[in-house]
Structure formats: C-alpha cells, structure tokens
Coordinates of C-alpha atoms in Angstrom, one line a residue:
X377 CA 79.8 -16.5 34.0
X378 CA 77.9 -16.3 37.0
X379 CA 77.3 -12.9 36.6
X380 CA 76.2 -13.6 33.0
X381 CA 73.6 -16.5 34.4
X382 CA 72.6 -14.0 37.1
X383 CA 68.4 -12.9 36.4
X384 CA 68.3 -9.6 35.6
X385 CA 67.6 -6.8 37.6
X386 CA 63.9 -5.1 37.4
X387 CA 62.7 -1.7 38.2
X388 CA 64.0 -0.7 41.0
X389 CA 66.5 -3.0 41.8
X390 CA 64.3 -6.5 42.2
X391 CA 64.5 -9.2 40.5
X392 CA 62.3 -10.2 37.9
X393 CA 61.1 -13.5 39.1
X394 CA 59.2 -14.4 36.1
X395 CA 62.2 -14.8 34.2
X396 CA 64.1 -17.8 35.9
X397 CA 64.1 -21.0 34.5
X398 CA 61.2 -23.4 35.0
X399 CA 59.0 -20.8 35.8
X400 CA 55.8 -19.3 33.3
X401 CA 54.8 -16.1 34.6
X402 CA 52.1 -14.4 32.8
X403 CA 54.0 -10.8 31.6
X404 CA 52.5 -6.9 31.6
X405 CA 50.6 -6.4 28.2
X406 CA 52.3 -3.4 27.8
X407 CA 54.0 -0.7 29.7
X408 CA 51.1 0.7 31.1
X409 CA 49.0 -1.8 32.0
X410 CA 47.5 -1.5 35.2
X411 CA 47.5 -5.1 35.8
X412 CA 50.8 -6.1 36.8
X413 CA 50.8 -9.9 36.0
X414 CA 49.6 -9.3 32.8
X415 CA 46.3 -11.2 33.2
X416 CA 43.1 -9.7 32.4
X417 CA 40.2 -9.0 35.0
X418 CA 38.3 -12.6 34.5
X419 CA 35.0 -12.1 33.4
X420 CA 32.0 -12.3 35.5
X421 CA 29.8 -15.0 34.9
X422 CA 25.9 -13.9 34.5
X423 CA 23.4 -14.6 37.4
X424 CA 21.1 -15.5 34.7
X425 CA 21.3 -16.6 31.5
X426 CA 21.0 -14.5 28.3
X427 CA 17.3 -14.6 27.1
X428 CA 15.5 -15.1 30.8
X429 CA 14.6 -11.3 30.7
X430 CA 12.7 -11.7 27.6
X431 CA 8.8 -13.4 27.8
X432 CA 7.5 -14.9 24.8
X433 CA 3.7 -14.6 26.5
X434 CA 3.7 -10.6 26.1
X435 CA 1.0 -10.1 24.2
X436 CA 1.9 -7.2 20.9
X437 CA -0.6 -5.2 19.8
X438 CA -2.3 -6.6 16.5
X439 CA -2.9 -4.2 13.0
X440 CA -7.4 -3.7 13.2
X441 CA -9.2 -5.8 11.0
X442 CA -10.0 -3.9 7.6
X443 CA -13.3 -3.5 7.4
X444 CA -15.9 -3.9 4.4
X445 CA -16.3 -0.3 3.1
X446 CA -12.7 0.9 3.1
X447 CA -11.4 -2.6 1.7
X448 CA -13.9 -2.1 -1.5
X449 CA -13.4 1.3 -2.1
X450 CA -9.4 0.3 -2.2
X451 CA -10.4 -2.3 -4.0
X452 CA -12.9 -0.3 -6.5
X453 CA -10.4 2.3 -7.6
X454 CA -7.7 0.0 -7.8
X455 CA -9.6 -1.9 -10.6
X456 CA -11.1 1.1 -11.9
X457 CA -7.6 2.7 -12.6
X458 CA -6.4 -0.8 -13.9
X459 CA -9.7 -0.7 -15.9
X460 CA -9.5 3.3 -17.1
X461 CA -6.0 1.9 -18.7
X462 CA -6.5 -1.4 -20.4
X463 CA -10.4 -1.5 -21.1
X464 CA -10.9 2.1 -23.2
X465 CA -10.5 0.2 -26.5
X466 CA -12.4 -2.7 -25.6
X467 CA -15.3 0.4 -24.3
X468 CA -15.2 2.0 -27.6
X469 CA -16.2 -1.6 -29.4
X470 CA -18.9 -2.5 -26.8
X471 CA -20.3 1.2 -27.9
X472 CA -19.4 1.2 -31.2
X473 CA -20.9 -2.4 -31.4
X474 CA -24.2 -0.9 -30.3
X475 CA -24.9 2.0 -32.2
X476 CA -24.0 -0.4 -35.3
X477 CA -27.2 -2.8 -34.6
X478 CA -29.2 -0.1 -33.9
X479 CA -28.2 2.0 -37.5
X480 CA -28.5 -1.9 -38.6
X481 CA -32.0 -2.8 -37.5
X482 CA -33.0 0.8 -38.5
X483 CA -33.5 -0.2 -42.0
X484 CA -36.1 -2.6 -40.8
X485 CA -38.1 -1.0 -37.8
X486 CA -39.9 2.7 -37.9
X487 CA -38.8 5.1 -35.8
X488 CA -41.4 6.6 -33.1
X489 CA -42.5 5.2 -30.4
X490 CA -43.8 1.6 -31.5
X491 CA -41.9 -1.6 -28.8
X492 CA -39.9 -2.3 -31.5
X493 CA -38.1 0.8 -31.9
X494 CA -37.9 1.3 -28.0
X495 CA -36.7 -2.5 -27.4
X496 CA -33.7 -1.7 -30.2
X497 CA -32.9 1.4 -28.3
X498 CA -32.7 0.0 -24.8
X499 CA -31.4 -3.6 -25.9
X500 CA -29.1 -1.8 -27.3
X501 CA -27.9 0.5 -24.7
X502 CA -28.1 -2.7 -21.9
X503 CA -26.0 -4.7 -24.3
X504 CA -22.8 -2.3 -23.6
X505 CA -23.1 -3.5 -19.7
X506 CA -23.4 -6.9 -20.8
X507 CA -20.4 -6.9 -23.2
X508 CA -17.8 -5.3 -20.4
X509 CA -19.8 -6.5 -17.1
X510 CA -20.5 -9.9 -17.9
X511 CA -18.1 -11.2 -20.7
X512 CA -15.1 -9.3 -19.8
X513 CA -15.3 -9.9 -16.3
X514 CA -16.0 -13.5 -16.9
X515 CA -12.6 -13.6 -18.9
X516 CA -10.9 -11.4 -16.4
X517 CA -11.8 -13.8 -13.2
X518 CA -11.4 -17.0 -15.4
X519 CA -7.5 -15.7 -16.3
X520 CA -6.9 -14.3 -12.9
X521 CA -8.0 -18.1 -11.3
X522 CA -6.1 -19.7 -14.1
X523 CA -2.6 -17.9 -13.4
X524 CA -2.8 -18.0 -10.0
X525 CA -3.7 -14.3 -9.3
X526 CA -6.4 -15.3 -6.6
X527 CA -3.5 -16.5 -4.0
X528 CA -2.7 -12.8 -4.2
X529 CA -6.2 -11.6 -3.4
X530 CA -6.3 -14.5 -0.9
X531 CA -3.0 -13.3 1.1
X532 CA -4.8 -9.5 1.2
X533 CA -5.9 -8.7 5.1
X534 CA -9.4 -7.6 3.0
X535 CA -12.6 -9.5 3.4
X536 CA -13.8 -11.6 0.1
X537 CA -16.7 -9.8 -0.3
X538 CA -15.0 -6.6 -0.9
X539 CA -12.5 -8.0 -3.9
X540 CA -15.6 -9.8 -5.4
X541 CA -17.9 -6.4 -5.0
X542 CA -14.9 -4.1 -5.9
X543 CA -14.2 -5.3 -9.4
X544 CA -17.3 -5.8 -9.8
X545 CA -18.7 -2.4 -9.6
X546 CA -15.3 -0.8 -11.4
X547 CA -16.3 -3.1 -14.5
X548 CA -19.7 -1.5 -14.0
X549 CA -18.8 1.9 -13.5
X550 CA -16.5 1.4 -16.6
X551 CA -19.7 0.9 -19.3
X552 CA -21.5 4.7 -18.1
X553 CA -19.7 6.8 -20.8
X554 CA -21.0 3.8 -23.8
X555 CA -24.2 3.4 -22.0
X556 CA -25.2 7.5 -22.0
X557 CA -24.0 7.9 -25.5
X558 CA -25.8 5.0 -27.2
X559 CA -29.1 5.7 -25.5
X560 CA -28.8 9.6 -26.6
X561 CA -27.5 8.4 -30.0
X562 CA -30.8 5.9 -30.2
X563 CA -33.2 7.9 -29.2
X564 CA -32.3 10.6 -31.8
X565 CA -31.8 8.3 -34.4
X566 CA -35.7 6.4 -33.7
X567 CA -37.4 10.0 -32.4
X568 CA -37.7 8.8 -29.1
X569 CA -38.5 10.9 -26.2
X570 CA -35.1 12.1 -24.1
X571 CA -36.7 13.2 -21.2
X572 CA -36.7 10.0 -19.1
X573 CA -33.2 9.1 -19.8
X574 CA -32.1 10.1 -16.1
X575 CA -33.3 6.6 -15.6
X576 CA -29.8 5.5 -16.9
X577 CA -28.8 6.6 -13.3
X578 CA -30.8 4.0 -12.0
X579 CA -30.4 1.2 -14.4
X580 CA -26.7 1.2 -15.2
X581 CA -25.9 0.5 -11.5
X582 CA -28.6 -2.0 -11.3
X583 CA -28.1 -4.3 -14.6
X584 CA -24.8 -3.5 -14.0
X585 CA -24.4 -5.4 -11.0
X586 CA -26.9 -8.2 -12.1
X587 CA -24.5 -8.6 -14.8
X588 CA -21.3 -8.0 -13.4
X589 CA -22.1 -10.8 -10.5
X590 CA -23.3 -13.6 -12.9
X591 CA -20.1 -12.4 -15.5
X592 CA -17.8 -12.7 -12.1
X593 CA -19.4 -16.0 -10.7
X594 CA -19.2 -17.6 -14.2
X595 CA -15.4 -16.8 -14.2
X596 CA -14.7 -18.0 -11.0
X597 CA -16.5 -21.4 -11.0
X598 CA -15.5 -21.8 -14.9
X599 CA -13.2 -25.1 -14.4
X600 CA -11.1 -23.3 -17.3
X601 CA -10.4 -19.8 -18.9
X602 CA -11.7 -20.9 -22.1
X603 CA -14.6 -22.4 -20.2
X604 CA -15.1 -18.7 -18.9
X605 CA -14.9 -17.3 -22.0
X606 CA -17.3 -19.4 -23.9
X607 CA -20.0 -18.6 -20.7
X608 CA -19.2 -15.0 -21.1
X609 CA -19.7 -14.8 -24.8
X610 CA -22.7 -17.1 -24.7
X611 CA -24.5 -14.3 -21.7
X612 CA -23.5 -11.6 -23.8
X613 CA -25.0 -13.1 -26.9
X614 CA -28.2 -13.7 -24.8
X615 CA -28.2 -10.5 -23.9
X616 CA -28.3 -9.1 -27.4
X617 CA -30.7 -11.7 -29.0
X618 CA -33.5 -11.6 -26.1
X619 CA -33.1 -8.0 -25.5
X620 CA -33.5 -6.2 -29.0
X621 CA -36.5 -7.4 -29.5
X622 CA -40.0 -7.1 -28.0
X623 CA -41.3 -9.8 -25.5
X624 CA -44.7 -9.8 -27.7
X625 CA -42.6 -11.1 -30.9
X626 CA -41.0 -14.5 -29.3
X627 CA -42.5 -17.9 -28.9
X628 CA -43.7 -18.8 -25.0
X629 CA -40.2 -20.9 -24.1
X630 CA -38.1 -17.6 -25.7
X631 CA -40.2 -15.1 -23.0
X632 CA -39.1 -18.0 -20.2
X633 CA -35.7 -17.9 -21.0
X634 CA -35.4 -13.8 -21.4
X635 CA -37.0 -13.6 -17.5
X636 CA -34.0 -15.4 -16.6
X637 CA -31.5 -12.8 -18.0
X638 CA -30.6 -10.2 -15.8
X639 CA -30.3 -7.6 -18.3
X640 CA -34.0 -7.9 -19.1
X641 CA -35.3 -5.8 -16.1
X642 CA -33.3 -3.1 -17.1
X643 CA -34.1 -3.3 -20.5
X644 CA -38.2 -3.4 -19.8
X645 CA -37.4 -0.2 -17.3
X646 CA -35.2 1.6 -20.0
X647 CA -37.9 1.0 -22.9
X648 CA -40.7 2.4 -20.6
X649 CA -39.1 5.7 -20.1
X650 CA -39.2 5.9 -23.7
X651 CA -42.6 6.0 -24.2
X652 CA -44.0 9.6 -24.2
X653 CA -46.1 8.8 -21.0
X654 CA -44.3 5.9 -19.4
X655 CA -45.8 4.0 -16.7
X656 CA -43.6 4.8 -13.6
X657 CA -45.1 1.6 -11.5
X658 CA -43.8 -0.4 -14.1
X659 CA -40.5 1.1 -14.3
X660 CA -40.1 1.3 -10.4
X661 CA -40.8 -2.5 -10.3
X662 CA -38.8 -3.7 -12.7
X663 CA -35.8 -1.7 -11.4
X664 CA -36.5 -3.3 -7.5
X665 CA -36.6 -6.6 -9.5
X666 CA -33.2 -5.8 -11.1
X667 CA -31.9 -5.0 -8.0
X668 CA -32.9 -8.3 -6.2
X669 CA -31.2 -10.1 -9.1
X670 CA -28.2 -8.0 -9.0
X671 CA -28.3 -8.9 -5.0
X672 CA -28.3 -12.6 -5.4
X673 CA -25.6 -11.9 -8.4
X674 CA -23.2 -10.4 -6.3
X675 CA -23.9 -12.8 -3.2
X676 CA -23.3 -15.9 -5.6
X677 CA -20.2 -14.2 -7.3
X678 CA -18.8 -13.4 -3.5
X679 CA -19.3 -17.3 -2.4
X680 CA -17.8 -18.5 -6.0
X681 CA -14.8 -16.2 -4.9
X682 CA -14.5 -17.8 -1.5
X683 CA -14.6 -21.3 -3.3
X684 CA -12.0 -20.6 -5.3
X685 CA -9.7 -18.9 -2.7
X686 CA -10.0 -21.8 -0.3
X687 CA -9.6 -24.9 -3.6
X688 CA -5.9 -22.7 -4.4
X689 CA -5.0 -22.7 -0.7
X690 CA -5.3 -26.4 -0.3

C-alpha cells in the first residue's frame, strides 16, 4: 500500500514533485519543450503603445488640380461620342427639316441673288445649329438637372466652366455635317454663288456657341424639364421665323426682336457671302458681333451651371 501511495519515480530516478497531493504544478507541453514547467515565456509588454509611431500631421501628397483645357477636351469628346450615338437621327431631321423649307419657300421666292433667296438659304442653314445647339441642349441640361445628373458633374475634380463649355461645343460640333450640306444643297437649288461658303468655318463655331450657351443656360435655370423644353422650342422657332426672311420685309418691333437672336449675326454673315461681290466688312463685323454674343452665351450658361450645382448640393 505504501508502495502503491508512493509518487512516482521521474527521469532519472527523482521524484516528480508536481504530482503530490495539494500541489498544482504547471506540466511540460510536450516532450520536447524546452521549458520545463510548462509555462510559456510571458510576453513583454510594449514601451509604447501601438499607434504612437504613426503621426496623423504628415502631410500626403495631393492629386494636381485639373486644369481648364484638358478637363474640356475630356469633357468635349466624352459628349461628342455620347452625341455621335444618340443624336444622328435627331441630325438627319434638323437637316432634313431644312432643305424641306427651303424646296418649300422655293415655290414662292426666285432664285438668284435677290435677299430673299439668300435669307432662305442662310436661315435655313443657321436653323440646323439652332434646332441641335439650342433646343436639344436646352432639353438635354433641363433632364440632366431634373434626374439629378448634375451631382455627378458636381462630384467631378473638373472646373464648371469646362462641363458647361464641353457639351456645349460637342452639341455644336455635332450640326457641321447638316450645316455644309444644306447650304451646298441651297445654294444649288436658288443659283447662288458657292465660292464664299468657307465662311461656314467661321460661322458654325460662332452661332454655334451663341446658341449652344443661351440653349444650355435656358436648360439649367428652367425650374422644370418641360419648362426647358418649351424655351428651347420657342428659340428654335425664333430662329426659323426671324431668320428666313429679310430684315427689310418685317415691321420695326420684328427687326428689334431678330437683333436679339443670336442666330441672326450668323445668318446676316452667311447671306453676304452669297452675294456675287459680298461686302467682307460687313461680314467680318457681324461674325465679331457673333462672337461677343457667343462669349456672353457661354459665360451666362457657365454661371447658370454653377447655380444649379451649388442649389443640388444644399
């Protein structure tokens, strides 16, 4: 019995003192641990604590500001591809729509070189820019405002200027192919001159922009899309009634009202080309006219852009 009670005999002949009664020895994990007790090496507590090596005042180099020529041009070709997709039909009615009033009014003005036939053909030709520049664009900004699409503008790291100017110019640049081929298709169809039709060069991007700023700042400040719409129809209506026919035909209030479309500088430097020898004063001022309109156009369009970018933020 008292051998039986006896502790057991360890390696090497000594007794294992962890196994008498009463006392808790902590035992080897396994064979070969190098710790004989069994306890693991205790951890050593930090000298500082977990974070202090890090400083929240290191300044991290910030991404450059985008600046105004490379944001439009991304801006620019992005709408122009978006354009080149969804606008070709709505292009081929703006043309088609054209070259319709002009076969139209052909049954009631001469051909030659009289104002009336050379107000038909460049009315006519101007009226594509207005029906893609000024109503389209006033129903694209007028949607994009209405479903919220100018938070994603907003969030872009691109000034305002260059979304405003961007799509602007890409509904412009969109009207070129109708523009060329109604002015060559008018000026056959009322024996008119061809030679000064390089002048399109000059007055597409010109009444394009006039046009394309009042279409975009009539979008953006439209309270509603159908607001928009209405202003945009209503300009491009304008555009057709006051620029078809000559300035000598309408009443005093009329001529006061056509001054105040943008279109109508292009139109008087289109028609002068047409002459067989046009006055190239004339033509030069009316096109630096255009172009101050199309300045103030944009500028107004850009600041209506703003306006609506800062009312969705807050």
């Amino acid at each position: 019995m008292d051998t039986a009670a006896a502790p057991r005999a360890g390696a090497g002949g000594r007794d294992r003192g962890d196994h008498r009664a009463g006392v808790r020895r902590p035992r080897r994990l396994h064979p070969g641990h190098p710790h004989a007790r069994g306890r693991l090496p205790r951890a050593g507590r930090p000298g500082r604590r977990a974070g202090t090596g890090v400083s929240a005042a290191v300044p991290h180099p910030l991404a450059p500001a985008v600046r105004l020529w490379p944001s439009l041009r991304a801006v620019y070709v992005a709408q122009l591809s978006r354009a080149r997709v969804a606008r070709i039909p709505l292009l081929f009615v703006a043309t088609f729509q054209s070259i319709g009033i002009m076969i139209l009014m052909r049954g009631v003005v001469d051909g030659g070189t009289g104002d009336e036939a050379r107000a038909v053909v460049a009315g006519s030709s101007v009226l594509v820019v207005a029906f893609v520049a000024l109503n389209l664009l006033a129903q694209h900004f007028g949607q994009l405002r209405a479903s919220g699409g100018i938070d994603h503008y907003a969030t872009l790291p691109v000034p305002a200027a260059s979304v405003a100017l961007g799509t602007a110019a890409a509904y412009a640049s969109f009207t070129v192919p109708g523009v060329i081929v109604t002015a060559v298709s008018g000026s056959v169809l009322y024996q008119l001159p061809l030679g000064g039709l390089w002048v399109l060069l000059a007055v597409i991007p010109l009444a394009g922009a006039a046009l394309a700023g009042l279409g975009a700042a009539l979008g953006l400040l439209a309270p509603r899309p159908e607001l928009a719409t209405l202003c945009g129809q209503l300009g491009m209506s304008a555009a057709l009634l006051l620029g078809v026919l000559p300035a000598g035909r309408m009443p005093e209030p009329v001529r006061w009202l056509r001054e105040l479309l943008p279109s109508t500088y292009g139109v008087e430097a289109l028609a002068e080309v047409l002459r067989p020898g046009p006055d190239w004063g004339s033509v030069v001022a009316n096109l630096g006219v255009c172009a101050a309109v199309g300045a103030l156009a944009l500028t107004l369009a850009t600041w209506a852009y703003r306006r609506a970018a800062i009312s969705r933020m807050s």
